[in-house]
Coordinates of C-alpha atoms in Angstrom, one line a residue:
X1 CA 0.0 0.0 0.0
X2 CA 2.8 2.4 0.8
X3 CA 5.4 1.2 -1.7
X4 CA 4.7 3.9 -4.2
X5 CA 4.7 6.6 -1.5
X6 CA 8.2 5.6 -0.3
X7 CA 9.6 5.9 -3.8
X8 CA 7.9 8.9 -5.4
X9 CA 8.5 10.5 -8.7
X10 CA 8.0 14.3 -8.8
X11 CA 6.8 13.8 -12.3
X12 CA 7.0 17.3 -13.6
X13 CA 10.7 17.7 -13.1
X14 CA 11.9 14.1 -13.1
X15 CA 13.1 14.5 -9.4
X16 CA 13.1 11.3 -7.4
X17 CA 12.1 11.5 -3.8
X18 CA 12.9 8.5 -1.6
X19 CA 12.1 7.6 1.9
X20 CA 15.0 9.4 3.6
X21 CA 14.4 13.1 3.9
X22 CA 10.9 14.7 3.8
X23 CA 9.0 11.5 3.4
X24 CA 10.9 9.9 6.2
X25 CA 10.1 12.8 8.5
X26 CA 6.4 12.8 7.5
X27 CA 6.3 9.0 8.3
X28 CA 7.8 9.6 11.7
X29 CA 11.1 8.0 11.0
X30 CA 13.9 8.8 13.5
X31 CA 17.0 10.5 12.1
X32 CA 19.5 8.0 10.8
X33 CA 22.5 7.4 13.1
X34 CA 25.7 6.2 11.4
X35 CA 27.3 3.2 13.1
X36 CA 30.7 1.6 12.7
X37 CA 29.3 -1.9 12.2
X38 CA 26.4 -3.5 10.4
X39 CA 25.2 -3.9 6.9
X40 CA 24.9 -0.7 4.9
X41 CA 21.7 -0.5 2.9
X42 CA 21.9 0.3 -0.7
X43 CA 20.5 3.6 -2.0
X44 CA 16.8 3.1 -3.1
X45 CA 16.2 3.6 -6.7
X46 CA 13.2 4.9 -8.6
X47 CA 10.7 2.3 -9.7
X48 CA 9.3 4.5 -12.5
X49 CA 11.3 6.3 -15.1
X50 CA 11.5 10.0 -14.7
X51 CA 9.8 12.2 -17.3
X52 CA 12.1 13.8 -19.9
X53 CA 11.9 17.5 -19.3
X54 CA 13.5 18.2 -22.7
X55 CA 10.8 16.2 -24.6
X56 CA 8.5 18.4 -26.8
X57 CA 5.0 18.9 -25.6
X58 CA 2.1 18.0 -27.9
X59 CA 0.5 20.7 -30.0
X60 CA -3.2 21.7 -29.8
X61 CA -3.7 20.6 -33.3
X62 CA -2.1 17.3 -32.7
X63 CA -4.2 16.6 -29.6
X64 CA -7.3 17.7 -31.4
X65 CA -6.7 15.3 -34.3
X66 CA -6.0 12.5 -31.9
X67 CA -8.7 13.0 -29.3
X68 CA -11.8 14.4 -31.0
X69 CA -12.7 11.1 -32.7
X70 CA -12.5 9.4 -29.3
X71 CA -14.6 11.9 -27.4
X72 CA -17.7 11.7 -29.6
X73 CA -18.3 8.0 -29.3
X74 CA -21.7 6.8 -28.2
X75 CA -20.3 4.9 -25.2
X76 CA -19.4 8.1 -23.4
X77 CA -22.9 9.6 -23.6
X78 CA -24.0 13.1 -24.5
X79 CA -21.8 15.1 -22.0
X80 CA -18.1 14.5 -22.2
X81 CA -15.7 17.1 -20.8
X82 CA -11.9 16.8 -21.1
X83 CA -8.7 18.8 -20.4
X84 CA -5.1 18.0 -21.0
X85 CA -2.2 20.1 -19.5
X86 CA 1.6 20.0 -19.6
X87 CA 2.7 18.9 -16.1
X88 CA 6.0 20.8 -16.4
X89 CA 4.6 24.2 -17.2
X90 CA 0.9 23.8 -16.2
X91 CA 0.0 25.1 -19.7
X92 CA -3.4 24.0 -20.9
X93 CA -2.9 22.1 -24.1
X94 CA -6.4 20.8 -25.0
X95 CA -9.8 21.7 -23.7
X96 CA -13.1 20.2 -24.7
X97 CA -15.7 21.6 -22.2
X98 CA -12.9 21.5 -19.7
X99 CA -14.2 24.4 -17.7
X100 CA -17.6 22.9 -17.1
X101 CA -18.5 21.5 -13.7
X102 CA -19.2 17.8 -14.1
X103 CA -20.1 15.0 -11.6
X104 CA -16.7 13.6 -10.8
X105 CA -17.5 10.5 -8.6
X106 CA -14.4 9.2 -6.9
X107 CA -12.1 11.5 -8.8
X108 CA -13.2 14.0 -6.1
X109 CA -10.6 12.2 -3.9
X110 CA -7.8 14.0 -5.7
X111 CA -9.2 17.3 -4.5
X112 CA -9.6 15.9 -1.0
X113 CA -6.0 14.7 -1.1
X114 CA -4.5 18.1 -2.2
X115 CA -6.6 20.1 0.2
X116 CA -5.9 18.0 3.3
X117 CA -2.1 17.9 2.5
X118 CA -2.2 21.6 2.2
X119 CA -4.3 22.3 5.3
X120 CA -2.8 19.7 7.7
X121 CA 0.6 18.6 6.1
X122 CA 1.7 15.1 5.3
X123 CA 3.0 14.3 8.9
X124 CA -0.2 15.2 10.8
X125 CA -1.6 12.4 12.9
X126 CA -5.2 12.2 14.2
X127 CA -5.5 11.6 18.0
X128 CA -7.9 9.3 19.8
X129 CA -8.0 10.1 23.5
X130 CA -9.2 8.8 26.8
X131 CA -10.0 11.2 29.6
X132 CA -11.4 11.1 33.1
X133 CA -15.1 11.6 33.4
X134 CA -17.1 13.5 36.0
X135 CA -18.1 10.4 38.0
X136 CA -15.9 8.0 39.8
X137 CA -14.7 5.2 37.5
X138 CA -16.0 7.0 34.4
X139 CA -13.7 6.9 31.4
X140 CA -14.5 9.0 28.3
X141 CA -13.3 7.8 24.9
X142 CA -12.9 10.9 22.7
X143 CA -12.8 10.4 18.9
X144 CA -10.7 12.8 16.9
X145 CA -11.7 11.5 13.5
X146 CA -9.2 8.6 12.9
X147 CA -11.1 6.2 10.5
X148 CA -8.3 3.6 10.7
X149 CA -8.4 3.0 14.5
X150 CA -8.5 -0.7 15.4
X151 CA -9.5 -2.7 18.4
X152 CA -6.2 -4.5 18.4
X153 CA -3.2 -5.3 16.2
X154 CA -5.5 -7.3 13.8
X155 CA -7.3 -4.3 12.4
X156 CA -8.1 -3.7 8.8
X157 CA -5.6 -0.9 8.1
X158 CA -1.9 -1.8 8.6
X159 CA -0.1 0.4 11.1
X160 CA -3.3 1.7 12.7
X161 CA -3.5 2.9 16.3
X162 CA -5.3 0.4 18.6
X163 CA -7.7 0.6 21.5
X164 CA -5.6 -2.1 23.1
X165 CA -2.8 0.3 23.5
X166 CA -5.1 3.0 24.7
X167 CA -6.7 0.7 27.3
X168 CA -3.2 -0.2 28.6
X169 CA -2.5 3.5 29.1
X170 CA -5.8 4.0 30.9
X171 CA -5.1 1.2 33.3
X172 CA -1.7 2.7 34.2
X173 CA -3.2 6.1 34.6
X174 CA -5.9 4.8 36.9
X175 CA -3.3 3.2 39.2
X176 CA -5.2 0.0 39.8
X177 CA -8.7 1.6 40.1
X178 CA -11.2 -0.3 38.0
X179 CA -13.2 1.8 35.5
X180 CA -17.0 1.3 35.9
X181 CA -18.4 3.0 32.8
X182 CA -17.5 4.3 29.3
X183 CA -18.7 7.5 27.7
X184 CA -18.3 7.8 24.0
X185 CA -17.6 11.4 22.8
X186 CA -17.9 11.7 19.0
X187 CA -18.8 15.4 19.1
X188 CA -15.8 16.4 17.1
X189 CA -18.1 15.9 14.0
X190 CA -21.4 17.6 13.6
X191 CA -24.3 17.4 11.2
X192 CA -25.8 14.3 9.4
X193 CA -23.8 11.1 9.3
X194 CA -24.8 10.4 5.6
X195 CA -23.9 12.7 2.8
X196 CA -26.2 14.9 0.7
X197 CA -26.7 13.6 -2.8
X198 CA -25.7 10.0 -1.8
X199 CA -27.7 7.3 -3.6
X200 CA -30.3 5.6 -1.3
X201 CA -28.4 2.3 -1.2
X202 CA -25.0 3.8 -0.2
X203 CA -25.5 3.7 3.6
X204 CA -26.1 0.0 3.5
X205 CA -24.5 -0.8 0.2
X206 CA -21.0 -1.7 1.5
X207 CA -19.0 1.2 0.0
X208 CA -20.2 4.0 2.4
X209 CA -21.4 4.2 5.9
X210 CA -22.2 6.5 8.8
X211 CA -19.4 9.1 9.2
X212 CA -18.6 9.6 12.9
X213 CA -15.6 11.0 14.7
X214 CA -15.0 7.6 16.4
X215 CA -15.0 4.4 14.5
X216 CA -13.1 1.1 14.1
X217 CA -11.7 -0.2 10.8
X218 CA -13.5 2.3 8.6
X219 CA -16.8 1.4 10.3
X220 CA -16.5 -2.2 9.1
X221 CA -18.4 -4.8 11.1
X222 CA -15.6 -7.3 10.4
X223 CA -12.0 -6.1 10.2
X224 CA -11.1 -9.1 8.1
X225 CA -13.4 -8.0 5.3
X226 CA -11.6 -7.6 2.0
X227 CA -10.9 -4.5 0.0
X228 CA -14.0 -2.7 -1.5
X229 CA -17.4 -3.9 -0.3
X230 CA -17.8 -4.5 3.4
X231 CA -20.7 -4.5 5.8
X232 CA -20.7 -1.4 8.0
X233 CA -22.0 -0.9 11.5
X234 CA -24.9 1.5 11.9
X235 CA -23.4 3.4 14.9
X236 CA -19.6 3.3 14.6
X237 CA -18.9 5.4 17.7
X238 CA -20.9 3.1 20.0
X239 CA -19.5 0.0 18.4
X240 CA -16.0 1.4 19.2
X241 CA -17.0 2.3 22.7
X242 CA -18.3 -1.2 23.4
X243 CA -15.0 -2.7 22.1
X244 CA -13.1 -0.3 24.4
X245 CA -15.3 -1.3 27.4
X246 CA -14.6 -5.0 26.8
X247 CA -10.8 -4.3 26.9
X248 CA -11.3 -2.5 30.2
X249 CA -13.6 -5.1 31.7
X250 CA -16.6 -2.8 31.7
X251 CA -20.1 -4.2 30.8
X252 CA -21.5 -3.3 27.4
X253 CA -24.6 -1.9 29.0
X254 CA -22.4 0.7 30.9
X255 CA -21.5 2.4 27.6
X256 CA -23.3 5.5 26.5
X257 CA -22.8 8.6 24.4
X258 CA -21.8 11.9 25.9
X259 CA -19.2 14.7 25.9
X260 CA -15.9 15.1 27.7
X261 CA -15.5 17.8 30.3
X262 CA -13.0 20.5 29.6
X263 CA -9.4 19.6 30.3
X264 CA -8.2 20.8 33.7
X265 CA -6.0 23.9 33.9
X266 CA -2.4 23.8 35.0
X267 CA -3.4 25.0 38.4
X268 CA -5.9 22.2 39.0
X269 CA -4.8 19.3 41.2
X270 CA -3.4 16.6 38.9
X271 CA -4.7 13.6 40.8
X272 CA -7.4 12.4 43.2
X273 CA -7.2 9.6 45.8
X274 CA -9.2 7.3 43.5
X275 CA -6.8 7.7 40.7
X276 CA -7.4 9.0 37.2
X277 CA -7.1 12.7 37.9
X278 CA -9.6 15.6 37.6
X279 CA -12.5 15.4 35.2
X280 CA -11.2 15.9 31.7
X281 CA -7.6 14.9 32.6
X282 CA -6.0 12.8 29.9
X283 CA -5.6 9.1 30.7
X284 CA -4.1 8.1 27.4
X285 CA -3.8 8.9 23.7
X286 CA -3.0 7.1 20.5
X287 CA -2.5 8.5 17.0
X288 CA -3.4 7.6 13.5
X289 CA -0.8 6.9 10.8
X290 CA 0.4 10.2 9.3
X291 CA -1.7 11.8 6.6
X292 CA 0.7 10.8 3.9
X293 CA -0.3 7.2 4.6
X294 CA -4.0 7.9 4.8
X295 CA -4.0 9.8 1.5
X296 CA -2.3 6.8 -0.1
X297 CA -5.0 4.5 1.3
X298 CA -7.7 6.8 0.1
X299 CA -6.5 7.1 -3.4
X300 CA -5.1 3.6 -4.0
X301 CA -8.1 1.8 -2.5
X302 CA -10.7 4.5 -3.3
X303 CA -11.7 4.3 0.4
X304 CA -14.8 6.5 0.8
X305 CA -14.8 6.4 4.6
X306 CA -11.2 7.6 4.8
X307 CA -12.0 10.3 2.3
X308 CA -14.7 11.7 4.4
X309 CA -12.5 11.7 7.4
X310 CA -9.8 13.6 5.6
X311 CA -12.3 16.1 4.3
X312 CA -13.2 16.9 7.9
X313 CA -9.6 17.4 8.7
X314 CA -9.6 20.2 6.2
X315 CA -12.6 21.7 7.9
X316 CA -11.0 21.5 11.4
X317 CA -7.8 23.0 10.0
X318 CA -9.8 26.0 8.6
X319 CA -12.0 26.4 11.7
X320 CA -15.1 25.2 9.9
X321 CA -17.6 22.7 11.4
X322 CA -16.5 19.1 10.9
X323 CA -19.5 18.2 8.9
X324 CA -20.3 17.5 5.2
X325 CA -21.1 21.2 4.6
X326 CA -18.2 22.5 6.6
X327 CA -15.7 20.1 4.9
X328 CA -17.0 21.1 1.5
X329 CA -16.7 24.8 2.2
X330 CA -13.2 24.4 3.7
X331 CA -12.0 22.4 0.7
X332 CA -13.3 25.1 -1.6
X333 CA -11.5 27.7 0.5
X334 CA -8.2 25.8 0.1
X335 CA -8.7 25.4 -3.7
X336 CA -9.0 29.2 -3.9
X337 CA -6.0 29.7 -1.6
X338 CA -4.0 27.6 -4.1
X339 CA -5.1 29.9 -6.9
X340 CA -6.7 27.0 -8.7
X341 CA -9.7 27.7 -11.0
X342 CA -13.0 27.5 -9.0
X343 CA -15.4 28.0 -12.0
X344 CA -17.9 25.2 -12.0
X345 CA -16.8 23.9 -8.6
X346 CA -19.5 22.7 -6.2
X347 CA -18.7 20.3 -3.4
X348 CA -21.0 18.3 -1.2
X349 CA -18.6 15.6 0.2
X350 CA -15.0 14.5 0.1
X351 CA -15.4 11.0 -1.3
X352 CA -17.3 11.6 -4.5
X353 CA -20.3 9.5 -3.5
X354 CA -22.5 12.6 -3.8
X355 CA -24.1 13.4 -7.2
X356 CA -24.2 17.1 -6.1
X357 CA -20.4 17.4 -6.6
X358 CA -19.3 19.3 -9.7
X359 CA -15.6 19.6 -10.6
X360 CA -14.2 20.8 -13.9
X361 CA -11.5 18.9 -15.8
X362 CA -9.4 22.1 -16.0
X363 CA -9.3 22.3 -12.2
X364 CA -8.2 18.6 -11.9
X365 CA -5.4 19.0 -14.5
X366 CA -4.1 22.2 -12.9
X367 CA -4.4 20.6 -9.4
X368 CA -2.2 17.7 -10.6
X369 CA 0.3 20.0 -12.2
X370 CA 0.6 21.9 -8.9
X371 CA 1.1 18.7 -7.0
X372 CA 3.9 17.8 -9.4
X373 CA 5.6 21.1 -8.8
X374 CA 9.0 21.0 -7.0
X375 CA 7.7 24.1 -5.1
X376 CA 5.1 21.9 -3.3
X377 CA 6.8 18.7 -2.3
X378 CA 4.2 18.0 0.4
X379 CA 1.6 17.5 -2.3
X380 CA 3.5 14.8 -4.1
X381 CA 1.9 12.2 -1.9
X382 CA -1.1 12.4 -4.3
X383 CA 0.9 10.4 -6.9
X384 CA 2.0 7.6 -4.6
X385 CA -1.5 6.0 -4.5
X386 CA -2.5 6.6 -8.1
X387 CA -3.3 3.2 -9.7
X388 CA -1.1 2.2 -12.6
X389 CA -2.7 1.0 -15.8
X390 CA -2.6 -2.8 -16.1
X391 CA -0.8 -3.2 -12.7
X392 CA -2.5 -1.8 -9.6
X393 CA -5.7 -0.6 -7.9
X394 CA -8.8 0.2 -10.0
X395 CA -6.7 0.0 -13.1
X396 CA -5.2 -3.4 -12.5
X397 CA -7.6 -5.1 -14.8
X398 CA -7.9 -2.3 -17.3
X399 CA -5.8 -1.5 -20.4
X400 CA -4.5 -4.1 -22.8
X401 CA -7.6 -6.3 -23.2
X402 CA -9.9 -3.6 -24.8
X403 CA -8.8 -2.6 -28.3
X404 CA -6.9 0.6 -28.4
X405 CA -5.8 0.6 -24.8
X406 CA -2.5 -1.3 -24.8
X407 CA -0.3 1.9 -25.2
X408 CA -1.4 3.0 -21.7
X409 CA -0.1 0.0 -19.8
X410 CA 2.4 1.1 -17.2
X411 CA 2.4 4.7 -18.3
X412 CA -1.1 5.9 -17.4
X413 CA -1.4 6.6 -13.6
X414 CA -4.8 7.8 -12.7
X415 CA -7.7 7.9 -10.3
X416 CA -11.0 6.6 -11.6
X417 CA -14.6 7.4 -10.6
X418 CA -17.8 5.5 -11.1
X419 CA -21.4 6.0 -10.2
X420 CA -24.4 4.9 -12.3
X421 CA -24.3 7.0 -15.5
X422 CA -21.1 8.7 -14.2
X423 CA -17.6 7.7 -15.3
X424 CA -14.3 9.6 -14.9
X425 CA -10.6 9.3 -15.0
X426 CA -7.9 11.8 -14.1
X427 CA -4.2 11.5 -13.6
X428 CA -0.8 11.7 -15.4
X429 CA 0.5 10.1 -18.6
X430 CA 3.8 10.1 -20.3
X431 CA 3.7 10.5 -24.1
X432 CA 5.7 8.4 -26.6
X433 CA 8.2 11.2 -26.7
X434 CA 8.6 11.4 -23.0
X435 CA 6.6 14.5 -22.1
X436 CA 4.5 14.2 -18.9
X437 CA 0.9 15.4 -19.1
X438 CA -1.9 15.8 -16.7
X439 CA -5.4 14.9 -17.9
X440 CA -9.0 14.6 -16.8
X441 CA -12.0 13.1 -18.7
X442 CA -15.4 13.3 -17.0
X443 CA -18.7 12.1 -18.3
X444 CA -22.0 12.1 -16.4
X445 CA -24.7 11.1 -18.9
X446 CA -23.7 7.6 -19.8
X447 CA -26.5 5.0 -20.4
X448 CA -27.2 3.2 -17.1
X449 CA -26.0 -0.2 -18.4
X450 CA -23.0 1.2 -20.2
X451 CA -20.3 0.9 -17.6
X452 CA -17.9 -1.4 -19.4
X453 CA -18.1 0.4 -22.8
X454 CA -17.6 3.8 -21.1
X455 CA -14.6 2.6 -19.2
X456 CA -13.0 1.2 -22.3
X457 CA -13.7 4.5 -24.1
X458 CA -12.0 6.5 -21.3
X459 CA -9.1 4.1 -21.4
X460 CA -8.7 4.6 -25.1
X461 CA -8.4 8.4 -24.6
X462 CA -5.6 8.0 -22.0
X463 CA -3.9 5.4 -24.1
X464 CA -4.0 7.7 -27.1
X465 CA -2.1 10.3 -25.1
X466 CA 0.4 7.7 -24.1
X467 CA 0.9 6.4 -27.7
X468 CA 1.3 9.7 -29.6
X469 CA 3.6 12.6 -29.8
X470 CA 0.6 14.5 -30.9
X471 CA 2.7 17.0 -32.8

């Protein structure tokens, strides 16, 4: 999951970024200490060839001649919007309705990734805390919005924080006093738990779920469930609270929702005879993996629950309510701060499950070019999780089989999006002459039963960019 993050290519300039340095710091690595003995590790090498910065870019006429016959096919429906830009310069090379807001589906996650990396930074970790309650023996579990939190080391997400560790800290802090009740505080988030514009089957359909500030394993009922579809629990915060209670020997019927009291001031007595400290005193804390990892998970696995959690981190960083509306507004704020085009932009969630989202292809191509810029190395994490055509993620089984797509194998790296009637792809591609391009193709009026033909048509567009000099 993290392999591509550890060896990133800053594609616009051909600069290789490896784990030592910024990525190592964001991942929480300790500084390397030279030793006189031991095996010396070899220097990591790039796993993808760098783009040729001297390669000529395609011309507008060349792109038009190549792409226009592929855009007008019946499989893509009546509304197809496309943009192609030079990743090195950011110059827009081809635009077919590129400024029009179009339903993006999961391509929305690219916007979520860039905005959360900008607002929080790649090294930010989300805390989950336990604090003392107002009643003797009362422990309050305070969710901070970590969607990857696990009950123990066998959780769904590798490297996740665990309630087992938090429970051990609580027992130490209590000094032998047995907790008697658990209060679940998920007030960090506000508003509805399901997104506006979500299809009716999403809450129970296995790809979405209730978005709460406290959950285990992305709200999965079973942490051993595979990638993609998984049954989700209806109340993720209470589900997590009961798991925590079990670890502390508290009966399940002694778990309820509530809010934590304010943390004690420095002048307040630190402890009480019964152990555990003043109400609100911290008894323990665990932290999520750094955002660079969570962004990688979100993009490579198209994880909708993680996406909504990251969108709320943007809201919190910009002092907005951590709700669907607050997150959408905060993400739009960050897009404007980055001087990216906001024409046609309308956001309702961070995952792309909402049909109310509208994003223009021009915004997506410029966003990717910005992420590739050497001036913004913290945004390069966006590329680590991008599926590679014919090799990984949602593109593993695409390219090569359908006629006209073979040229994209291994050189198209893109995020896909799919809802009924909506199909999208956006990412980067290297031309036959070695020039790196950013591209986005969005269509939201495909026949309801036309998923496979639409995907093949999108893949032919990206493959055509890979196979031509388009001069």
